Coordinates of C-alpha atoms and ligand atoms in Angstrom, one line a residue:
X15 CA -63.6 -68.9 39.5
X16 CA -62.7 -66.5 36.7
X17 CA -61.6 -63.0 37.8
X18 CA -63.7 -60.2 36.5
X19 CA -62.0 -58.1 33.9
X20 CA -62.8 -55.0 35.8
X21 CA -60.1 -55.9 38.3
X22 CA -57.6 -55.4 35.5
X23 CA -59.0 -52.0 34.4
X24 CA -55.7 -50.2 35.4
X25 CA -53.5 -52.3 33.2
X26 CA -52.2 -49.2 31.5
X27 CA -50.8 -47.6 34.7
X28 CA -47.2 -46.9 35.0
X29 CA -46.8 -48.2 38.6
X30 CA -47.1 -51.8 39.5
X31 CA -48.9 -50.8 42.7
X32 CA -51.8 -49.4 40.7
X33 CA -52.3 -52.6 38.7
X34 CA -53.7 -56.0 39.4
X35 CA -51.1 -58.7 38.8
X36 CA -52.3 -62.3 39.2
X37 CA -50.1 -65.2 40.2
X38 CA -50.5 -66.7 36.7
X39 CA -51.4 -64.4 33.9
X40 CA -53.0 -64.7 30.5
X41 CA -49.6 -64.4 28.8
X42 CA -47.7 -66.5 31.2
X43 CA -45.3 -68.1 28.7
X44 CA -44.3 -64.7 27.3
X45 CA -43.8 -63.4 30.8
X46 CA -41.6 -66.3 31.7
X47 CA -39.5 -66.0 28.5
X48 CA -38.9 -62.3 29.2
X49 CA -38.1 -63.0 32.9
X50 CA -35.2 -65.2 31.8
X51 CA -33.7 -62.2 30.0
X52 CA -34.2 -60.0 33.1
X53 CA -32.6 -62.6 35.4
X54 CA -29.6 -63.0 33.0
X55 CA -29.0 -59.3 33.0
X56 CA -29.3 -59.2 36.8
X57 CA -26.8 -62.1 37.2
X58 CA -24.3 -60.2 35.0
X59 CA -24.6 -57.1 37.1
X60 CA -26.6 -55.1 34.5
X61 CA -29.2 -53.7 37.0
X62 CA -30.6 -51.1 34.6
X63 CA -31.1 -53.6 31.8
X64 CA -32.6 -56.2 34.2
X65 CA -35.0 -53.6 35.5
X66 CA -36.3 -52.9 32.0
X67 CA -37.1 -56.5 31.5
X68 CA -38.6 -56.9 35.0
X69 CA -40.8 -53.9 34.3
X70 CA -41.9 -55.4 31.0
X71 CA -42.7 -58.7 32.7
X72 CA -44.7 -56.9 35.3
X73 CA -46.7 -54.9 32.7
X74 CA -47.5 -58.1 30.8
X75 CA -48.7 -59.8 34.1
X76 CA -51.4 -57.1 34.4
X77 CA -52.4 -57.1 30.7
X78 CA -55.8 -59.0 30.7
X79 CA -55.9 -60.1 27.0
X80 CA -54.0 -62.7 25.0
X81 CA -51.2 -60.9 23.3
X82 CA -51.6 -61.2 19.5
X83 CA -50.3 -59.1 16.7
X84 CA -53.5 -57.1 16.9
X85 CA -53.3 -56.6 20.7
X86 CA -49.7 -55.5 20.2
X87 CA -50.6 -52.8 17.7
X88 CA -53.7 -51.7 19.6
X89 CA -52.4 -51.7 23.2
X90 CA -48.8 -52.6 23.8
X91 CA -47.3 -49.9 21.6
X92 CA -49.0 -47.4 23.9
X93 CA -47.8 -48.8 27.2
X94 CA -45.4 -46.6 29.1
X95 CA -42.1 -48.3 29.9
X96 CA -41.9 -50.8 27.1
X97 CA -38.7 -50.0 25.3
X98 CA -37.8 -50.9 21.7
X99 CA -35.6 -53.9 22.8
X100 CA -38.4 -55.4 24.8
X101 CA -40.9 -54.7 22.0
X102 CA -38.9 -56.6 19.5
X103 CA -38.6 -59.6 21.8
X104 CA -42.4 -59.5 22.3
X105 CA -42.8 -59.4 18.5
X106 CA -40.5 -62.4 18.2
X107 CA -42.6 -64.3 20.7
X108 CA -45.9 -63.5 18.9
X109 CA -44.6 -64.8 15.6
X110 CA -42.6 -67.8 16.9
X111 CA -43.9 -68.7 20.3
X112 CA -40.5 -68.3 22.0
X113 CA -37.6 -65.8 22.3
X114 CA -34.4 -67.2 20.8
X115 CA -32.1 -65.3 23.2
X116 CA -34.1 -66.7 26.2
X117 CA -33.6 -70.2 24.7
X118 CA -29.8 -69.8 24.2
X119 CA -29.5 -68.2 27.7
X120 CA -31.3 -71.1 29.4
X121 CA -28.9 -73.5 27.6
X122 CA -25.7 -71.7 28.5
X123 CA -23.5 -73.1 31.2
X124 CA -22.7 -69.7 32.7
X125 CA -26.4 -68.8 33.1
X126 CA -27.2 -72.2 34.6
X127 CA -24.4 -71.9 37.1
X128 CA -25.0 -68.3 38.1
X129 CA -28.7 -68.9 38.4
X130 CA -28.1 -72.0 40.6
X131 CA -25.6 -70.2 42.8
X132 CA -27.7 -67.2 43.4
X133 CA -30.6 -69.3 44.6
X134 CA -28.4 -70.2 47.6
X135 CA -29.4 -67.8 50.4
X136 CA -26.7 -65.2 50.9
X137 CA -25.2 -65.5 47.4
X138 CA -25.9 -62.6 45.2
X139 CA -24.9 -62.0 41.6
X140 CA -21.5 -60.6 42.5
X141 CA -20.6 -63.6 44.6
X142 CA -22.1 -65.9 42.0
X143 CA -19.8 -64.5 39.3
X144 CA -16.8 -64.7 41.5
X145 CA -17.4 -68.3 42.2
X146 CA -17.9 -69.0 38.5
X147 CA -14.7 -67.1 37.6
X148 CA -12.7 -69.3 40.0
X149 CA -14.1 -72.4 38.3
X150 CA -17.2 -73.4 40.2
X151 CA -19.9 -74.8 38.0
X152 CA -22.2 -77.0 40.1
X153 CA -23.4 -77.2 43.7
X154 CA -20.7 -79.8 44.5
X155 CA -18.0 -77.1 43.7
X156 CA -19.7 -74.7 46.2
X157 CA -19.7 -77.5 48.8
X158 CA -16.0 -77.8 48.3
X159 CA -15.4 -74.1 48.3
X160 CA -17.4 -73.4 51.5
X161 CA -16.3 -76.7 53.0
X162 CA -19.8 -78.0 53.6
X163 CA -21.0 -81.5 53.0
X164 CA -24.8 -82.0 52.4
X165 CA -26.6 -82.6 55.7
X166 CA -23.6 -81.6 57.7
X167 CA -24.1 -79.8 61.0
X168 CA -23.4 -76.2 60.8
X169 CA -22.7 -74.0 63.9
X170 CA -26.2 -72.8 63.9
X171 CA -26.2 -69.3 65.3
X172 CA -24.7 -65.9 65.0
X173 CA -22.2 -65.0 67.7
X174 CA -23.6 -65.0 71.2
X175 CA -27.1 -64.3 70.3
X176 CA -28.7 -67.6 71.1
X177 CA -26.0 -69.4 73.0
X178 CA -24.9 -66.6 75.3
X179 CA -22.3 -68.7 77.1
X180 CA -20.4 -69.7 74.0
X181 CA -17.2 -68.0 73.3
X182 CA -17.8 -65.1 71.0
X183 CA -16.7 -65.8 67.5
X184 CA -15.3 -62.7 65.7
X185 CA -17.6 -61.8 62.9
X186 CA -15.0 -62.1 60.2
X187 CA -14.6 -65.8 61.1
X188 CA -18.1 -66.7 60.0
X189 CA -19.0 -64.3 57.2
X190 CA -20.5 -67.1 55.2
X191 CA -22.8 -68.6 57.8
X192 CA -26.1 -68.2 55.9
X193 CA -24.5 -69.6 52.8
X194 CA -23.1 -72.6 54.7
X195 CA -26.5 -73.3 56.3
X196 CA -28.2 -73.0 52.9
X197 CA -25.8 -75.4 51.4
X198 CA -26.0 -78.0 54.2
X199 CA -29.8 -77.9 54.1
X200 CA -30.3 -77.4 50.4
X201 CA -32.0 -80.7 49.8
X202 CA -34.7 -79.7 52.3
X203 CA -34.9 -76.1 51.1
X204 CA -35.4 -77.4 47.5
X205 CA -38.8 -78.8 48.5
X206 CA -41.5 -76.1 48.4
X207 CA -43.8 -75.6 51.4
X208 CA -47.5 -76.1 50.8
X209 CA -49.9 -73.6 52.3
X210 CA -51.1 -76.0 55.1
X211 CA -47.6 -76.3 56.3
X212 CA -47.0 -72.5 56.3
X213 CA -50.1 -72.3 58.5
X214 CA -48.8 -75.0 60.8
X215 CA -45.5 -73.1 61.1
X216 CA -47.4 -70.0 61.9
X217 CA -49.5 -71.8 64.5
X218 CA -46.5 -73.3 66.3
X219 CA -44.7 -69.9 66.4
X220 CA -47.7 -68.0 67.7
X221 CA -48.5 -70.6 70.3
X222 CA -44.9 -70.2 71.7
X223 CA -45.1 -66.4 71.5
X224 CA -48.4 -66.4 73.4
X225 CA -46.7 -68.2 76.3
X226 CA -44.1 -65.5 76.7
X227 CA -46.2 -62.5 75.6
X228 CA -50.0 -62.7 75.4
X229 CA -51.9 -60.3 73.2
X230 CA -49.7 -60.4 70.1
X231 CA -51.2 -60.1 66.6
X232 CA -49.8 -61.5 63.4
X233 CA -50.2 -61.9 59.6
X234 CA -48.6 -64.5 57.4
X235 CA -47.1 -62.3 54.6
X236 CA -44.8 -63.0 51.6
X237 CA -45.8 -65.3 48.7
X238 CA -48.3 -67.2 50.9
X239 CA -50.4 -64.0 51.2
X240 CA -50.2 -63.5 47.4
X241 CA -51.8 -66.8 47.0
X242 CA -48.8 -69.0 46.0
X243 CA -49.8 -72.7 46.4
X244 CA -46.2 -73.4 47.5
X245 CA -43.7 -71.0 49.2
X246 CA -39.9 -71.1 49.7
X247 CA -40.3 -69.9 53.3
X248 CA -42.8 -68.6 55.8
X249 CA -42.8 -64.8 56.5
X250 CA -44.7 -63.7 59.5
X251 CA -45.3 -60.0 60.6
X252 CA -45.9 -59.8 64.3
X253 CA -47.2 -56.9 66.5
X254 CA -49.2 -56.3 69.7
X255 CA -52.8 -55.4 70.2
X256 CA -52.0 -52.8 72.9
X257 CA -51.9 -49.7 70.7
X258 CA -50.7 -47.5 73.6
X259 CA -47.9 -49.6 75.0
X260 CA -47.3 -52.1 72.2
X261 CA -44.0 -50.5 71.1
X262 CA -42.4 -51.2 74.4
X263 CA -43.9 -54.7 74.6
X264 CA -42.5 -55.5 71.1
X265 CA -39.0 -54.3 71.9
X266 CA -36.6 -57.2 72.3
X267 CA -39.4 -59.7 71.7
X268 CA -37.9 -61.0 68.5
X269 CA -34.7 -62.1 70.2
X270 CA -36.6 -63.6 73.2
X271 CA -38.9 -65.6 70.9
X272 CA -36.0 -66.8 68.7
X273 CA -34.1 -67.9 71.8
X274 CA -37.1 -69.8 73.2
X275 CA -37.8 -71.5 69.9
X276 CA -34.1 -72.4 69.6
X277 CA -33.9 -73.7 73.1
X278 CA -36.9 -76.0 72.4
X279 CA -35.4 -77.2 69.2
X280 CA -38.0 -75.8 66.9
X281 CA -35.6 -73.3 65.4
X282 CA -32.5 -75.1 64.4
X283 CA -30.5 -72.3 62.8
X284 CA -30.5 -68.5 63.0
X285 CA -29.1 -66.9 59.9
X286 CA -29.6 -63.4 61.0
X287 CA -31.0 -61.5 63.9
X288 CA -31.4 -57.8 63.4
X289 CA -31.1 -54.8 65.7
X290 CA -27.6 -55.9 66.7
X291 CA -25.6 -55.9 63.5
X292 CA -26.4 -56.4 59.9
X293 CA -24.6 -58.7 57.5
X294 CA -23.6 -56.6 54.6
X295 CA -24.0 -59.6 52.4
X296 CA -27.6 -59.8 53.3
X297 CA -28.4 -56.1 52.8
X298 CA -31.0 -55.6 50.2
X299 CA -32.9 -52.5 49.1
X300 CA -35.6 -53.9 51.4
X301 CA -33.7 -53.2 54.6
X302 CA -35.8 -51.5 57.2
X303 CA -35.5 -50.7 60.9
X304 CA -37.8 -53.5 62.1
X305 CA -36.6 -56.3 64.4
X306 CA -36.4 -59.5 62.5
X307 CA -35.0 -63.0 62.7
X308 CA -34.2 -65.0 59.6
X309 CA -34.2 -68.6 60.8
X310 CA -34.6 -72.3 60.0
X311 CA -37.3 -74.3 61.7
X312 CA -38.3 -78.0 61.9
X313 CA -41.9 -78.7 62.9
X314 CA -42.5 -81.2 65.7
X315 CA -43.0 -84.6 63.9
X316 CA -46.5 -86.0 63.7
X317 CA -46.2 -89.8 64.1
X318 CA -43.2 -91.2 62.3
X319 CA -43.4 -88.6 59.5
X320 CA -40.0 -86.9 59.0
X321 CA -40.2 -83.1 59.0
X322 CA -38.0 -80.9 56.7
X323 CA -36.0 -77.9 57.6
X324 CA -37.9 -74.9 56.5
X325 CA -37.0 -71.2 56.2
X326 CA -38.9 -68.9 58.6
X327 CA -38.7 -65.1 58.6
X328 CA -40.1 -63.3 61.7
X329 CA -40.7 -59.6 61.5
X330 CA -41.7 -57.5 64.5
X331 CA -43.3 -54.1 64.2
X332 CA -44.7 -51.7 66.8
X333 CA -48.5 -51.3 66.5
X334 CA -47.9 -48.0 64.6
X335 CA -45.8 -49.8 62.0
X336 CA -47.9 -53.0 61.8
X337 CA -49.9 -52.3 58.7
X338 CA -47.0 -50.8 56.7
X339 CA -45.0 -53.8 57.7
X340 CA -47.7 -56.1 56.5
X341 CA -47.9 -54.2 53.1
X342 CA -44.1 -54.0 52.9
X343 CA -43.6 -57.7 53.4
X344 CA -46.4 -59.0 51.3
X345 CA -44.5 -58.2 48.1
X346 CA -43.9 -58.8 45.4
X347 CA -40.5 -57.2 45.0
X348 CA -41.7 -55.2 42.0
X349 CA -44.9 -54.2 43.7
X350 CA -42.8 -53.0 46.7
X351 CA -40.4 -51.1 44.4
X352 CA -43.2 -49.2 42.7
X353 CA -44.9 -48.6 46.0
X354 CA -41.8 -46.7 47.2
X355 CA -41.4 -45.0 43.8
X356 CA -45.1 -44.0 43.7
X357 CA -45.0 -42.6 47.3
X358 CA -41.8 -40.6 46.5
X359 CA -42.5 -39.2 43.1
X360 CA -46.2 -38.9 43.0
X361 CA -47.1 -38.2 46.6
X362 CA -44.0 -36.6 48.2
X363 CA -44.0 -39.3 50.8
X364 CA -41.6 -42.0 52.0
X365 CA -42.8 -45.5 52.3
X366 CA -41.1 -48.5 53.8
X367 CA -42.1 -51.4 56.0
X368 CA -41.4 -49.4 59.1
X369 CA -43.6 -46.5 58.3
X370 CA -45.0 -43.7 56.0
X371 CA -43.8 -40.2 56.3
X372 CA -44.8 -37.0 54.6
X373 CA -41.6 -35.4 53.3
X374 CA -42.4 -31.7 53.6
X375 CA -42.9 -31.8 57.3
X376 CA -41.6 -35.3 58.2
X377 CA -45.0 -36.2 59.7
X378 CA -45.4 -39.9 60.4
X379 CA -48.7 -41.2 59.2
X380 CA -50.2 -44.0 61.3
X381 CA -52.6 -46.3 59.5
X382 CA -55.0 -48.5 61.5
X383 CA -55.6 -51.0 58.7
X384 CA -54.1 -52.2 55.5
X385 CA -56.8 -50.2 53.6
X386 CA -55.6 -47.1 55.3
X387 CA -52.1 -47.6 54.0
X388 CA -53.5 -47.5 50.5
X389 CA -55.7 -44.5 51.3
X390 CA -52.8 -42.6 52.8
X391 CA -50.7 -43.2 49.6
X392 CA -53.7 -42.2 47.4
X393 CA -53.8 -45.7 45.9
X394 CA -56.8 -47.8 44.9
X395 CA -57.0 -51.0 46.9
X396 CA -55.2 -54.0 45.4
X397 CA -55.9 -57.4 46.8
X398 CA -52.8 -59.2 48.1
X399 CA -53.5 -62.0 45.5
X400 CA -53.2 -59.3 42.8
X401 CA -49.8 -58.0 43.9
X402 CA -47.7 -60.6 42.0
X403 CA -46.1 -57.9 39.9
Ligands
TTP26 P1 -39.3 -63.5 50.3 O1 -39.7 -64.4 51.4 O2 -37.9 -63.5 49.9 O3 -40.1 -63.8 48.9 P2 -41.7 -64.3 48.8 O4 -42.3 -64.5 50.1 O5 -42.3 -63.3 47.9 O6 -41.6 -65.6 47.9 P3 -41.0 -67.0 48.4 O7 -40.6 -66.9 49.9 O8 -42.0 -68.1 48.2 O9 -39.8 -67.3 47.5 O10 -39.7 -62.0 50.7 C1 -40.9 -61.7 51.4 C2 -41.3 -60.3 51.0 O11 -40.5 -59.3 51.4 C3 -41.5 -60.2 49.5 O12 -42.7 -60.7 49.2 C4 -41.2 -58.8 49.3 C5 -40.4 -58.4 50.4 N1 -39.0 -58.2 50.0 C6 -38.6 -57.1 49.3 O13 -39.4 -56.2 49.0 N2 -37.3 -57.0 48.9 C7 -36.4 -58.0 49.2 O14 -35.2 -57.8 48.8 C8 -36.8 -59.1 49.9 C9 -35.8 -60.2 50.3 C10 -38.1 -59.2 50.3
MN27 MN1 -29.3 -65.2 46.3
MN28 MN1 -41.4 -65.8 51.4
MN29 MN1 -38.7 -64.5 53.4

């Protein structure tokens, strides 16, 4: 069904968290063409330039009309945050239907390699460039460099977290564990996960959790919640219904559930388990203090159907942090970035997945619903399916 234009009424707003951003927008081809330039800058370590393009993409995603010369002159020139570089690229797209720099970029070997490498979980732009500089071009080169054959068995867990009796491996001996796992399982990971399968993953996880701790509550977050028909992983935020004692109940539950699912063979690999130590390589701006497990799961087979390895992220929050965790993990990345920026610059508050605090007196605000998170931040409600900024 067509979305009412009224949903998009805030398209002029500076912050992505004030705007409606659908999964697929009216000017999708332009958005994708600009996104290439943003990604290329990011891969080259030009964060500020990348952000300018990412912001432009995000603004275009919220703009409800087809971008023509007329619309450009009437509306785009007045938008905050569209710089002259971006504007000339948009001009070029309006007159020719593509952006020449985006085309050249897509064809360049360097972009193709860096882009491919950075899609491996655990490889960021810095790492990708290092690999390129020592001569790596394709996935086979990475397999050689990291000494992983496709489908090979990788020591599946971090240290003694899941197999307590195993001899403790010093951390510096396995710095590339997530990368090795991602390489070994890349053929499975390349196949996107349909919504029904995300729901099945959620069902299996919550069934097991209920056996060790009844009364838990959960929300599937991430791209699934934003309406993506296919996801790269399943992200689940979990808490407990006991508002008074939930924080104690949740403590340590992430590790217990992960151990249990690993023991029963549902979780095959653990890339990261938080609360103990954090892999610097995996640190992102998103880091929060919640307990989480970044894992790989294989669903029990139905009949003779072979199930694929799937990425599964479990995030545990106390009842007080549940709704900020749900908002903080629903994304998109740009929506989250502007949520934090909005909270800080416009409201004198600090927002992250683990809570909202008023900065002048450090008071922690405890929302009882997702709507209350938006209320506390002085934001109009944005439906999760409109957070694809
Ligand atoms: P992801 O699972 O990495 O991404 P996604 O769910 O949006 O899309 P897909 O899995 O299909 O590729 O992250 C889950 C959410 O966590 C994401 O929607 C936003 C948030 N997040 C950040 O804000 N910053 C980050 O660096 C990461 C990794 C996630
Ligand atoms: Mn990466
Ligand atoms: Mn996800
Ligand atoms: Mn995820």
